[in-house]
Amino acid sequence: MTSPQAGVIRRMFEEGIKLKAIHGADNVFDFSLGNPDLDPPDSVCNEIERLAKDR
């Protein structure tokens, strides 16, 4: 059994494929799990470093 939301997620995925075909993959932002692959903000890196030093 699948949840009602599964259909919505699938439609969003398929819409992303259509938009990439129309506008090009470089012009469509993919915010699915693991995307986009960006570096974290400096504030996050600084806090991780600070916490690691405190151990």
Coordinates of C-alpha atoms in Angstrom, one line a residue:
M1 CA 0.0 0.0 0.0
T2 CA 1.3 3.5 -0.9
S3 CA 0.5 6.7 0.8
P4 CA -1.6 9.4 -1.0
Q5 CA 1.5 11.6 -0.9
A6 CA 3.5 9.1 -3.0
G7 CA 1.5 10.1 -6.1
V8 CA 2.3 13.8 -5.4
I9 CA 6.0 13.1 -5.1
R10 CA 6.0 11.1 -8.3
R11 CA 4.2 13.9 -10.2
M12 CA 6.8 16.5 -8.9
F13 CA 9.6 14.2 -10.0
E14 CA 8.0 13.9 -13.5
E15 CA 7.5 17.6 -13.7
G16 CA 11.2 18.1 -13.0
I17 CA 12.0 15.9 -15.9
K18 CA 9.7 17.9 -18.2
L19 CA 11.2 21.2 -17.1
K20 CA 14.8 19.9 -17.6
A21 CA 13.8 18.9 -21.2
I22 CA 12.3 22.3 -21.9
H23 CA 14.8 24.6 -20.2
G24 CA 17.9 22.4 -19.9
A25 CA 19.2 20.6 -16.8
D26 CA 21.5 23.5 -15.9
N27 CA 18.5 25.9 -15.6
V28 CA 16.3 23.8 -13.3
F29 CA 17.2 23.5 -9.6
D30 CA 16.9 20.0 -8.2
F31 CA 16.3 20.1 -4.5
S32 CA 15.7 16.4 -4.1
L33 CA 17.8 14.5 -1.6
G34 CA 21.5 15.1 -2.1
N35 CA 20.9 18.0 -4.6
P36 CA 22.2 20.5 -5.0
D37 CA 25.6 19.5 -3.9
L38 CA 26.8 22.7 -2.3
D39 CA 29.4 23.5 0.4
P40 CA 27.8 24.4 3.7
P41 CA 27.9 28.0 4.8
D42 CA 31.0 29.2 6.6
S43 CA 29.0 29.5 9.9
V44 CA 28.3 25.8 9.8
C45 CA 31.9 24.9 9.1
N46 CA 33.1 27.2 11.9
E47 CA 30.7 25.7 14.4
I48 CA 31.8 22.2 13.6
E49 CA 35.4 23.2 14.0
R50 CA 34.6 24.8 17.3
L51 CA 32.8 21.8 18.6
A52 CA 35.6 19.5 17.5
K53 CA 38.1 21.5 19.4
D54 CA 36.0 21.3 22.6
R55 CA 36.1 17.5 22.6

